[in-house]
């Protein structure tokens, strides 16, 4: 059973758009995504991929919390609060490069401060967000604090545990349960003879504005993929093989842009507006963004290996990241009412082709590998266009 989540009505004369402050804040996302993608350069192992996934989720969580804060606050946003959070995220981005040496502690401390600052911002507003219970429930921060006394694999495992707790809270604590917890906490603090603070209220969210912000993040990630290809192409010999890889990479990114932003919602491919609550949309958005950022690193490596067989780790990185993207697209399509058969037609052949390429295309040239991925994504794009339902509006979201 679902309950309506509070949403701010769209302005009568047009939708609200990202402010200059929000766009300035997004520069940390540009820097962070670029640094995180470099974790996967070369021939990444499974430990590299796992560390990348944990750090990307942590960075995205910080960005998301301040994005929602700006979404709710609107013109009442505290500029210095956002700028301080921006500085903390910049420290996280700068610490990525040396995370395996001596900067893991700096990354963890910056994340703890960013999360704590976001929580204080909601306390000052006297509000809580039903769709984001982690703004009120900070249990996931405890493993991060404990990790300051550990090194290496143990530290990374504690980070992963903290993020797993946050994801569990996101999925399991409904808006009703969160409201009950807030009421109980207020009742405990409102003792006789003691002046109590105002009772926290459920925050109002601007759904179209949030969708725009999520879409802008996906554009940032796609932009990083373009930058990776361009940078790699500037370092290799220009010939017919490079032109083939370059054109194929551009077409692949064009297809992902179309699926995510023209045939999706909130930056999630094949998602229709208003069919999922925000707390479910956000993890899908994170998985898609992380997959495209990983694909960016793989495309850069593929361009650098234009004249040599693509190493197996790079092949698996390219195919694996596109497989995650397509899997999320399938979940989004299914939730958008396309049915099991329609969803299988949309993403089944593409996903099977990508996985088969990963397993069987040993010693493949970069051009052949990239164009196989283009063909897989093109199938989903073609079927989507032919079976495209009528455009839907953007009514208020719902939360469980």
mmCIF file of C-alpha atoms in Angstrom:
data_model
loop_
_atom_site.group_PDB
_atom_site.id
_atom_site.type_symbol
_atom_site.label_atom_id
_atom_site.label_comp_id
_atom_site.label_asym_id
_atom_site.label_seq_id
_atom_site.Cartn_x
_atom_site.Cartn_y
_atom_site.Cartn_z
ATOM 1 C CA UNK A 1 0.000 0.000 0.000
ATOM 2 C CA UNK A 2 1.319 3.459 -0.855
ATOM 3 C CA UNK A 3 0.648 6.875 0.522
ATOM 4 C CA UNK A 4 0.967 10.134 -1.313
ATOM 5 C CA UNK A 5 4.267 11.853 -0.626
ATOM 6 C CA UNK A 6 4.213 15.620 -0.288
ATOM 7 C CA UNK A 7 5.204 17.275 -3.515
ATOM 8 C CA UNK A 8 5.406 20.929 -4.292
ATOM 9 C CA UNK A 9 3.140 21.987 -7.162
ATOM 10 C CA UNK A 10 4.870 23.077 -10.311
ATOM 11 C CA UNK A 11 4.895 26.843 -10.886
ATOM 12 C CA UNK A 12 1.900 28.018 -12.895
ATOM 13 C CA UNK A 13 3.965 29.801 -15.514
ATOM 14 C CA UNK A 14 6.562 27.093 -16.076
ATOM 15 C CA UNK A 15 8.759 24.646 -14.283
ATOM 16 C CA UNK A 16 11.558 25.613 -11.949
ATOM 17 C CA UNK A 17 15.038 24.955 -13.335
ATOM 18 C CA UNK A 18 18.452 24.408 -11.807
ATOM 19 C CA UNK A 19 19.881 27.528 -10.209
ATOM 20 C CA UNK A 20 23.390 28.905 -10.745
ATOM 21 C CA UNK A 21 24.288 27.632 -7.270
ATOM 22 C CA UNK A 22 23.114 24.120 -8.139
ATOM 23 C CA UNK A 23 25.024 24.147 -11.423
ATOM 24 C CA UNK A 24 28.133 25.377 -9.613
ATOM 25 C CA UNK A 25 27.712 22.586 -7.068
ATOM 26 C CA UNK A 26 27.562 20.067 -9.933
ATOM 27 C CA UNK A 27 31.149 20.927 -10.832
ATOM 28 C CA UNK A 28 32.141 18.610 -7.986
ATOM 29 C CA UNK A 29 30.267 15.848 -9.794
ATOM 30 C CA UNK A 30 32.297 16.576 -12.933
ATOM 31 C CA UNK A 31 35.540 16.284 -10.973
ATOM 32 C CA UNK A 32 34.420 13.286 -8.919
ATOM 33 C CA UNK A 33 33.187 11.202 -11.848
ATOM 34 C CA UNK A 34 36.421 11.877 -13.737
ATOM 35 C CA UNK A 35 38.549 10.752 -10.788
ATOM 36 C CA UNK A 36 36.435 7.674 -10.093
ATOM 37 C CA UNK A 37 36.576 6.563 -13.721
ATOM 38 C CA UNK A 38 40.383 6.562 -13.497
ATOM 39 C CA UNK A 39 40.170 3.786 -10.879
ATOM 40 C CA UNK A 40 39.219 1.455 -13.746
ATOM 41 C CA UNK A 41 41.908 2.416 -16.250
ATOM 42 C CA UNK A 42 44.394 -0.145 -17.502
ATOM 43 C CA UNK A 43 43.429 -3.722 -16.751
ATOM 44 C CA UNK A 44 41.154 -3.515 -13.697
ATOM 45 C CA UNK A 45 40.665 -6.579 -11.521
ATOM 46 C CA UNK A 46 37.579 -7.514 -9.565
ATOM 47 C CA UNK A 47 38.972 -5.755 -6.493
ATOM 48 C CA UNK A 48 39.300 -2.546 -8.515
ATOM 49 C CA UNK A 49 35.709 -2.831 -9.719
ATOM 50 C CA UNK A 50 34.457 -3.472 -6.186
ATOM 51 C CA UNK A 51 36.329 -0.458 -4.786
ATOM 52 C CA UNK A 52 35.034 1.690 -7.638
ATOM 53 C CA UNK A 53 31.437 0.617 -6.919
ATOM 54 C CA UNK A 54 31.731 1.454 -3.211
ATOM 55 C CA UNK A 55 33.359 4.835 -3.779
ATOM 56 C CA UNK A 56 30.994 5.812 -6.586
ATOM 57 C CA UNK A 57 27.966 5.006 -4.410
ATOM 58 C CA UNK A 58 29.417 7.067 -1.554
ATOM 59 C CA UNK A 59 30.153 10.035 -3.808
ATOM 60 C CA UNK A 60 26.744 9.837 -5.484
ATOM 61 C CA UNK A 61 25.041 9.674 -2.051
ATOM 62 C CA UNK A 62 26.676 12.936 -1.007
ATOM 63 C CA UNK A 63 25.663 14.594 -4.279
ATOM 64 C CA UNK A 64 22.104 13.288 -3.978
ATOM 65 C CA UNK A 65 21.591 14.515 -0.405
ATOM 66 C CA UNK A 66 22.536 18.086 -1.282
ATOM 67 C CA UNK A 67 20.578 17.916 -4.524
ATOM 68 C CA UNK A 68 17.425 16.996 -2.613
ATOM 69 C CA UNK A 69 18.186 19.714 -0.057
ATOM 70 C CA UNK A 70 18.325 22.293 -2.843
ATOM 71 C CA UNK A 71 15.212 20.819 -4.433
ATOM 72 C CA UNK A 72 13.179 21.228 -1.241
ATOM 73 C CA UNK A 73 14.671 24.535 -0.069
ATOM 74 C CA UNK A 74 14.337 26.424 -3.341
ATOM 75 C CA UNK A 75 14.937 30.122 -2.777
ATOM 76 C CA UNK A 76 15.405 29.450 0.957
ATOM 77 C CA UNK A 77 18.546 27.374 0.422
ATOM 78 C CA UNK A 78 21.508 28.334 2.595
ATOM 79 C CA UNK A 79 24.281 29.146 0.143
ATOM 80 C CA UNK A 80 27.115 28.510 2.592
ATOM 81 C CA UNK A 81 25.652 25.132 3.516
ATOM 82 C CA UNK A 82 25.763 24.058 -0.137
ATOM 83 C CA UNK A 83 29.229 25.512 -0.683
ATOM 84 C CA UNK A 84 30.576 23.756 2.405
ATOM 85 C CA UNK A 85 29.111 20.479 1.161
ATOM 86 C CA UNK A 86 30.671 21.201 -2.217
ATOM 87 C CA UNK A 87 34.087 21.609 -0.588
ATOM 88 C CA UNK A 88 33.671 18.299 1.239
ATOM 89 C CA UNK A 89 32.810 16.518 -1.997
ATOM 90 C CA UNK A 90 35.790 18.145 -3.686
ATOM 91 C CA UNK A 91 37.998 16.626 -0.976
ATOM 92 C CA UNK A 92 36.397 13.236 -1.658
ATOM 93 C CA UNK A 93 37.153 13.619 -5.370
ATOM 94 C CA UNK A 94 40.753 14.667 -4.721
ATOM 95 C CA UNK A 95 41.304 11.692 -2.393
ATOM 96 C CA UNK A 96 40.285 9.109 -4.993
ATOM 97 C CA UNK A 97 43.645 9.041 -6.763
ATOM 98 C CA UNK A 98 45.596 8.066 -3.652
ATOM 99 C CA UNK A 99 42.921 6.035 -1.901
ATOM 100 C CA UNK A 100 45.096 2.892 -1.920
ATOM 101 C CA UNK A 101 48.045 4.771 -0.450
ATOM 102 C CA UNK A 102 47.388 7.356 2.231
ATOM 103 C CA UNK A 103 44.159 9.148 1.318
ATOM 104 C CA UNK A 104 41.495 6.623 2.266
ATOM 105 C CA UNK A 105 41.148 8.286 5.666
ATOM 106 C CA UNK A 106 40.623 11.669 4.018
ATOM 107 C CA UNK A 107 37.936 10.216 1.753
ATOM 108 C CA UNK A 108 36.110 8.627 4.692
ATOM 109 C CA UNK A 109 36.339 11.727 6.863
ATOM 110 C CA UNK A 110 35.063 13.964 4.068
ATOM 111 C CA UNK A 111 32.129 11.601 3.482
ATOM 112 C CA UNK A 112 31.263 11.601 7.198
ATOM 113 C CA UNK A 113 31.326 15.399 7.279
ATOM 114 C CA UNK A 114 29.235 15.704 4.100
ATOM 115 C CA UNK A 115 26.596 13.334 5.485
ATOM 116 C CA UNK A 116 26.582 15.094 8.857
ATOM 117 C CA UNK A 117 26.281 18.523 7.262
ATOM 118 C CA UNK A 118 23.333 17.350 5.161
ATOM 119 C CA UNK A 119 21.616 16.040 8.297
ATOM 120 C CA UNK A 120 22.150 19.359 10.100
ATOM 121 C CA UNK A 121 20.656 21.201 7.131
ATOM 122 C CA UNK A 122 17.386 19.304 7.597
ATOM 123 C CA UNK A 123 17.422 19.940 11.340
ATOM 124 C CA UNK A 124 17.683 23.681 10.742
ATOM 125 C CA UNK A 125 14.763 23.538 8.338
ATOM 126 C CA UNK A 126 12.707 21.543 10.838
ATOM 127 C CA UNK A 127 11.771 19.025 8.131
ATOM 128 C CA UNK A 128 12.348 15.427 7.150
ATOM 129 C CA UNK A 129 12.114 13.757 3.745
ATOM 130 C CA UNK A 130 9.747 10.744 3.613
ATOM 131 C CA UNK A 131 11.444 9.470 0.437
ATOM 132 C CA UNK A 132 14.931 9.694 1.989
ATOM 133 C CA UNK A 133 14.890 8.172 5.465
ATOM 134 C CA UNK A 134 18.699 8.330 5.633
ATOM 135 C CA UNK A 135 18.356 12.084 6.232
ATOM 136 C CA UNK A 136 16.955 11.142 9.664
ATOM 137 C CA UNK A 137 18.445 7.677 10.243
ATOM 138 C CA UNK A 138 22.234 7.818 10.221
ATOM 139 C CA UNK A 139 23.066 4.263 11.264
ATOM 140 C CA UNK A 140 24.930 3.751 7.998
ATOM 141 C CA UNK A 141 27.530 6.305 9.105
ATOM 142 C CA UNK A 142 28.703 4.176 12.027
ATOM 143 C CA UNK A 143 30.841 1.749 9.941
ATOM 144 C CA UNK A 144 32.465 4.749 8.232
ATOM 145 C CA UNK A 145 33.470 6.187 11.597
ATOM 146 C CA UNK A 146 34.809 2.790 12.738
ATOM 147 C CA UNK A 147 36.774 2.467 9.471
ATOM 148 C CA UNK A 148 39.048 5.323 10.540
ATOM 149 C CA UNK A 149 40.858 2.777 12.764
ATOM 150 C CA UNK A 150 41.329 0.188 9.990
ATOM 151 C CA UNK A 151 43.325 -0.074 6.781
ATOM 152 C CA UNK A 152 43.093 -1.851 3.446
ATOM 153 C CA UNK A 153 40.406 -4.413 2.750
ATOM 154 C CA UNK A 154 38.877 -4.129 6.224
ATOM 155 C CA UNK A 155 38.354 -0.402 5.744
ATOM 156 C CA UNK A 156 36.716 -0.842 2.355
ATOM 157 C CA UNK A 157 34.497 -3.610 3.738
ATOM 158 C CA UNK A 158 33.270 -1.251 6.469
ATOM 159 C CA UNK A 159 32.475 1.383 3.833
ATOM 160 C CA UNK A 160 30.477 -1.193 1.895
ATOM 161 C CA UNK A 161 28.649 -2.219 5.080
ATOM 162 C CA UNK A 162 27.673 1.372 5.798
ATOM 163 C CA UNK A 163 26.329 1.862 2.280
ATOM 164 C CA UNK A 164 24.464 -1.461 2.455
ATOM 165 C CA UNK A 165 22.776 -0.280 5.658
ATOM 166 C CA UNK A 166 21.738 2.952 3.935
ATOM 167 C CA UNK A 167 20.280 1.049 0.977
ATOM 168 C CA UNK A 168 18.409 -1.268 3.334
ATOM 169 C CA UNK A 169 16.954 1.736 5.158
ATOM 170 C CA UNK A 170 15.938 3.306 1.849
ATOM 171 C CA UNK A 171 13.975 0.222 0.833
ATOM 172 C CA UNK A 172 12.577 -0.859 4.187
ATOM 173 C CA UNK A 173 11.610 2.314 6.081
ATOM 174 C CA UNK A 174 8.398 3.669 4.592
ATOM 175 C CA UNK A 175 7.215 7.239 4.836
ATOM 176 C CA UNK A 176 4.648 6.146 7.431
ATOM 177 C CA UNK A 177 7.281 4.459 9.609
ATOM 178 C CA UNK A 178 9.596 7.436 9.334
ATOM 179 C CA UNK A 179 6.784 9.814 10.330
ATOM 180 C CA UNK A 180 6.034 7.625 13.360
ATOM 181 C CA UNK A 181 9.692 7.705 14.408
ATOM 182 C CA UNK A 182 9.808 11.490 14.056
ATOM 183 C CA UNK A 183 6.616 11.829 16.128
ATOM 184 C CA UNK A 184 7.994 9.529 18.839
ATOM 185 C CA UNK A 185 11.260 11.440 19.009
ATOM 186 C CA UNK A 186 9.393 14.739 19.245
ATOM 187 C CA UNK A 187 7.195 13.356 22.043
ATOM 188 C CA UNK A 188 10.266 12.277 24.044
ATOM 189 C CA UNK A 189 11.886 15.691 23.708
ATOM 190 C CA UNK A 190 8.707 17.648 24.510
ATOM 191 C CA UNK A 191 8.864 17.118 28.262
ATOM 192 C CA UNK A 192 6.748 19.124 30.715
ATOM 193 C CA UNK A 193 8.408 22.378 31.698
ATOM 194 C CA UNK A 194 10.799 22.226 28.769
ATOM 195 C CA UNK A 195 10.442 24.385 25.691
ATOM 196 C CA UNK A 196 10.355 22.035 22.729
ATOM 197 C CA UNK A 197 11.332 22.858 19.193
ATOM 198 C CA UNK A 198 8.703 22.904 16.487
ATOM 199 C CA UNK A 199 7.557 19.505 15.372
ATOM 200 C CA UNK A 200 9.386 18.465 12.151
ATOM 201 C CA UNK A 201 7.219 18.535 9.046
ATOM 202 C CA UNK A 202 7.314 16.356 5.940
ATOM 203 C CA UNK A 203 9.334 18.114 3.240
ATOM 204 C CA UNK A 204 7.755 19.173 -0.043
ATOM 205 C CA UNK A 205 9.576 17.958 -3.157
ATOM 206 C CA UNK A 206 9.483 19.512 -6.602
ATOM 207 C CA UNK A 207 9.264 16.433 -8.827
ATOM 208 C CA UNK A 208 10.006 18.074 -12.234
ATOM 209 C CA UNK A 209 12.983 19.955 -10.802
ATOM 210 C CA UNK A 210 14.387 16.768 -9.238
ATOM 211 C CA UNK A 211 13.995 14.979 -12.565
ATOM 212 C CA UNK A 212 15.976 17.717 -14.283
ATOM 213 C CA UNK A 213 18.753 17.514 -11.686
ATOM 214 C CA UNK A 214 19.014 13.740 -12.069
ATOM 215 C CA UNK A 215 19.113 14.111 -15.839
ATOM 216 C CA UNK A 216 21.897 16.689 -15.580
ATOM 217 C CA UNK A 217 23.984 14.222 -13.572
ATOM 218 C CA UNK A 218 23.610 11.666 -16.348
ATOM 219 C CA UNK A 219 24.756 14.289 -18.850
ATOM 220 C CA UNK A 220 27.840 14.866 -16.693
ATOM 221 C CA UNK A 221 28.628 11.146 -16.772
ATOM 222 C CA UNK A 222 28.118 10.942 -20.536
ATOM 223 C CA UNK A 223 30.338 14.003 -20.884
ATOM 224 C CA UNK A 224 33.072 12.182 -18.992
ATOM 225 C CA UNK A 225 32.794 9.308 -21.477
ATOM 226 C CA UNK A 226 33.249 11.756 -24.356
ATOM 227 C CA UNK A 227 36.261 13.264 -22.576
ATOM 228 C CA UNK A 228 37.828 9.819 -22.052
ATOM 229 C CA UNK A 229 37.512 8.949 -25.742
ATOM 230 C CA UNK A 230 38.850 12.314 -26.884
ATOM 231 C CA UNK A 231 41.813 12.186 -24.494
ATOM 232 C CA UNK A 232 42.717 8.647 -25.548
ATOM 233 C CA UNK A 233 42.378 9.487 -29.252
ATOM 234 C CA UNK A 234 44.832 12.363 -28.847
ATOM 235 C CA UNK A 235 47.540 9.892 -27.761
ATOM 236 C CA UNK A 236 47.325 7.263 -30.531
ATOM 237 C CA UNK A 237 48.015 7.132 -34.240
ATOM 238 C CA UNK A 238 45.167 8.422 -36.404
ATOM 239 C CA UNK A 239 44.215 5.917 -39.086
ATOM 240 C CA UNK A 240 41.182 3.986 -40.341
ATOM 241 C CA UNK A 241 41.134 1.747 -37.269
ATOM 242 C CA UNK A 242 40.982 4.742 -34.916
ATOM 243 C CA UNK A 243 38.242 6.375 -36.990
ATOM 244 C CA UNK A 244 36.185 3.185 -36.702
ATOM 245 C CA UNK A 245 36.606 2.992 -32.919
ATOM 246 C CA UNK A 246 35.941 6.719 -32.507
ATOM 247 C CA UNK A 247 32.766 6.722 -34.587
ATOM 248 C CA UNK A 248 31.523 3.575 -32.854
ATOM 249 C CA UNK A 249 32.172 5.053 -29.405
ATOM 250 C CA UNK A 250 30.317 8.233 -30.338
ATOM 251 C CA UNK A 251 27.323 6.277 -31.638
ATOM 252 C CA UNK A 252 27.239 4.129 -28.501
ATOM 253 C CA UNK A 253 27.150 7.198 -26.260
ATOM 254 C CA UNK A 254 24.529 8.770 -28.518
ATOM 255 C CA UNK A 255 22.326 5.696 -28.075
ATOM 256 C CA UNK A 256 22.725 5.773 -24.294
ATOM 257 C CA UNK A 257 21.901 9.484 -24.252
ATOM 258 C CA UNK A 258 18.743 8.823 -26.246
ATOM 259 C CA UNK A 259 17.630 5.891 -24.085
ATOM 260 C CA UNK A 260 18.304 7.725 -20.807
ATOM 261 C CA UNK A 261 17.128 11.242 -21.572
ATOM 262 C CA UNK A 262 14.724 11.015 -24.514
ATOM 263 C CA UNK A 263 13.142 7.641 -23.818
ATOM 264 C CA UNK A 264 13.489 7.628 -20.042
ATOM 265 C CA UNK A 265 12.826 9.748 -16.986
ATOM 266 C CA UNK A 266 15.110 11.064 -14.255
ATOM 267 C CA UNK A 267 18.086 9.904 -16.312
ATOM 268 C CA UNK A 268 16.944 6.259 -16.053
ATOM 269 C CA UNK A 269 16.533 4.544 -19.463
ATOM 270 C CA UNK A 270 13.029 3.375 -20.455
ATOM 271 C CA UNK A 271 11.488 4.668 -17.222
ATOM 272 C CA UNK A 272 8.117 6.419 -17.479
ATOM 273 C CA UNK A 273 7.249 9.390 -15.335
ATOM 274 C CA UNK A 274 5.435 8.843 -12.028
ATOM 275 C CA UNK A 275 5.499 5.035 -11.982
ATOM 276 C CA UNK A 276 8.041 4.571 -9.165
ATOM 277 C CA UNK A 277 8.520 6.380 -5.854
ATOM 278 C CA UNK A 278 11.610 8.538 -5.511
ATOM 279 C CA UNK A 279 13.282 6.108 -3.099
ATOM 280 C CA UNK A 280 13.280 3.460 -5.866
ATOM 281 C CA UNK A 281 14.174 5.823 -8.704
ATOM 282 C CA UNK A 282 17.293 7.061 -6.931
ATOM 283 C CA UNK A 283 19.081 3.665 -6.679
ATOM 284 C CA UNK A 284 18.285 2.968 -10.338
ATOM 285 C CA UNK A 285 19.740 6.356 -11.241
ATOM 286 C CA UNK A 286 22.886 5.590 -9.251
ATOM 287 C CA UNK A 287 23.382 2.181 -10.909
ATOM 288 C CA UNK A 288 22.933 3.658 -14.385
ATOM 289 C CA UNK A 289 25.307 6.547 -13.700
ATOM 290 C CA UNK A 290 27.913 4.206 -12.230
ATOM 291 C CA UNK A 291 27.631 1.866 -15.212
ATOM 292 C CA UNK A 292 28.110 4.684 -17.733
ATOM 293 C CA UNK A 293 31.092 6.074 -15.808
ATOM 294 C CA UNK A 294 32.668 2.600 -15.859
ATOM 295 C CA UNK A 295 31.891 2.354 -19.575
ATOM 296 C CA UNK A 296 33.686 5.683 -20.024
ATOM 297 C CA UNK A 297 36.880 4.200 -18.615
ATOM 298 C CA UNK A 298 36.480 1.121 -20.808
ATOM 299 C CA UNK A 299 35.997 3.180 -23.969
ATOM 300 C CA UNK A 300 39.109 5.195 -23.192
ATOM 301 C CA UNK A 301 41.101 1.981 -22.807
ATOM 302 C CA UNK A 302 39.586 0.559 -25.997
ATOM 303 C CA UNK A 303 40.750 3.587 -27.975
ATOM 304 C CA UNK A 304 44.256 3.206 -26.545
ATOM 305 C CA UNK A 305 44.257 -0.438 -27.725
ATOM 306 C CA UNK A 306 43.010 0.447 -31.209
ATOM 307 C CA UNK A 307 45.937 -1.323 -32.857
ATOM 308 C CA UNK A 308 46.081 -4.285 -30.460
ATOM 309 C CA UNK A 309 43.628 -6.900 -29.171
ATOM 310 C CA UNK A 310 41.583 -5.540 -26.285
ATOM 311 C CA UNK A 311 42.774 -7.055 -22.959
ATOM 312 C CA UNK A 312 40.309 -9.367 -21.257
ATOM 313 C CA UNK A 313 39.724 -7.075 -18.221
ATOM 314 C CA UNK A 314 38.863 -4.179 -20.526
ATOM 315 C CA UNK A 315 36.504 -6.364 -22.565
ATOM 316 C CA UNK A 316 34.685 -7.454 -19.423
ATOM 317 C CA UNK A 317 34.560 -3.865 -18.159
ATOM 318 C CA UNK A 318 32.954 -2.647 -21.385
ATOM 319 C CA UNK A 319 30.482 -5.501 -21.655
ATOM 320 C CA UNK A 320 29.757 -5.689 -17.935
ATOM 321 C CA UNK A 321 28.988 -1.983 -17.592
ATOM 322 C CA UNK A 322 26.673 -2.029 -20.617
ATOM 323 C CA UNK A 323 25.012 -5.177 -19.237
ATOM 324 C CA UNK A 324 24.267 -3.366 -15.958
ATOM 325 C CA UNK A 325 22.862 -0.435 -17.915
ATOM 326 C CA UNK A 326 20.587 -2.724 -19.938
ATOM 327 C CA UNK A 327 19.498 -4.652 -16.843
ATOM 328 C CA UNK A 328 18.410 -1.419 -15.144
ATOM 329 C CA UNK A 329 16.632 -0.415 -18.353
ATOM 330 C CA UNK A 330 14.765 -3.714 -18.216
ATOM 331 C CA UNK A 331 13.666 -3.105 -14.622
ATOM 332 C CA UNK A 332 12.530 0.391 -15.570
ATOM 333 C CA UNK A 333 10.641 -0.848 -18.625
ATOM 334 C CA UNK A 334 8.902 -3.557 -16.615
ATOM 335 C CA UNK A 335 7.874 -1.078 -13.914
ATOM 336 C CA UNK A 336 6.583 1.274 -16.625
ATOM 337 C CA UNK A 337 3.922 -1.210 -17.707
ATOM 338 C CA UNK A 338 5.556 -2.691 -20.798
ATOM 339 C CA UNK A 339 4.893 -6.241 -19.569
ATOM 340 C CA UNK A 340 7.256 -9.176 -19.358
ATOM 341 C CA UNK A 341 7.055 -9.970 -23.060
ATOM 342 C CA UNK A 342 7.598 -6.372 -24.145
ATOM 343 C CA UNK A 343 10.497 -5.945 -21.743
ATOM 344 C CA UNK A 344 12.184 -9.135 -22.937
ATOM 345 C CA UNK A 345 11.837 -7.950 -26.528
ATOM 346 C CA UNK A 346 13.340 -4.574 -25.619
ATOM 347 C CA UNK A 347 16.411 -5.650 -23.681
ATOM 348 C CA UNK A 348 16.635 -9.456 -23.892
ATOM 349 C CA UNK A 349 18.460 -9.737 -27.247
ATOM 350 C CA UNK A 350 20.743 -6.798 -26.396
ATOM 351 C CA UNK A 351 21.662 -8.172 -22.990
ATOM 352 C CA UNK A 352 22.287 -11.658 -24.395
ATOM 353 C CA UNK A 353 24.494 -10.221 -27.154
ATOM 354 C CA UNK A 354 26.557 -8.209 -24.668
ATOM 355 C CA UNK A 355 27.108 -11.163 -22.339
ATOM 356 C CA UNK A 356 27.980 -13.436 -25.266
ATOM 357 C CA UNK A 357 30.490 -10.860 -26.499
ATOM 358 C CA UNK A 358 32.083 -10.664 -23.057
ATOM 359 C CA UNK A 359 32.483 -14.440 -22.873
ATOM 360 C CA UNK A 360 33.371 -15.287 -26.451
ATOM 361 C CA UNK A 361 35.055 -12.298 -28.120
ATOM 362 C CA UNK A 362 38.580 -13.148 -26.995
ATOM 363 C CA UNK A 363 41.410 -11.322 -28.760
ATOM 364 C CA UNK A 364 38.824 -9.032 -30.375
ATOM 365 C CA UNK A 365 40.006 -5.841 -32.021
ATOM 366 C CA UNK A 366 38.774 -2.634 -30.413
ATOM 367 C CA UNK A 367 36.712 -1.656 -33.453
ATOM 368 C CA UNK A 368 34.920 -5.024 -33.604
ATOM 369 C CA UNK A 369 34.175 -4.966 -29.878
ATOM 370 C CA UNK A 370 32.830 -1.403 -29.852
ATOM 371 C CA UNK A 371 30.612 -1.989 -32.876
ATOM 372 C CA UNK A 372 29.167 -5.143 -31.314
ATOM 373 C CA UNK A 373 28.140 -3.015 -28.327
ATOM 374 C CA UNK A 374 26.688 -0.416 -30.680
ATOM 375 C CA UNK A 375 24.580 -3.086 -32.359
ATOM 376 C CA UNK A 376 23.314 -4.329 -28.984
ATOM 377 C CA UNK A 377 22.296 -0.844 -27.804
ATOM 378 C CA UNK A 378 20.841 -0.011 -31.219
ATOM 379 C CA UNK A 379 18.413 -2.943 -30.954
ATOM 380 C CA UNK A 380 16.931 -1.601 -27.726
ATOM 381 C CA UNK A 381 16.765 1.909 -29.160
ATOM 382 C CA UNK A 382 15.071 0.712 -32.368
ATOM 383 C CA UNK A 383 12.451 -1.402 -30.590
ATOM 384 C CA UNK A 384 11.814 1.414 -28.114
ATOM 385 C CA UNK A 385 11.079 3.851 -30.911
ATOM 386 C CA UNK A 386 8.744 1.470 -32.699
ATOM 387 C CA UNK A 387 6.843 0.509 -29.557
ATOM 388 C CA UNK A 388 6.959 3.942 -27.969
ATOM 389 C CA UNK A 389 3.855 4.692 -25.903
ATOM 390 C CA UNK A 390 2.267 8.092 -25.880
ATOM 391 C CA UNK A 391 4.117 10.766 -23.974
ATOM 392 C CA UNK A 392 3.015 11.079 -20.402
ATOM 393 C CA UNK A 393 2.909 14.125 -18.178
ATOM 394 C CA UNK A 394 4.828 14.545 -14.970
ATOM 395 C CA UNK A 395 2.358 14.356 -12.132
ATOM 396 C CA UNK A 396 3.317 14.261 -8.470
ATOM 397 C CA UNK A 397 5.356 11.302 -7.298
ATOM 398 C CA UNK A 398 4.286 8.781 -4.767
ATOM 399 C CA UNK A 399 6.233 7.272 -1.913
ATOM 400 C CA UNK A 400 5.581 4.058 -0.018
#
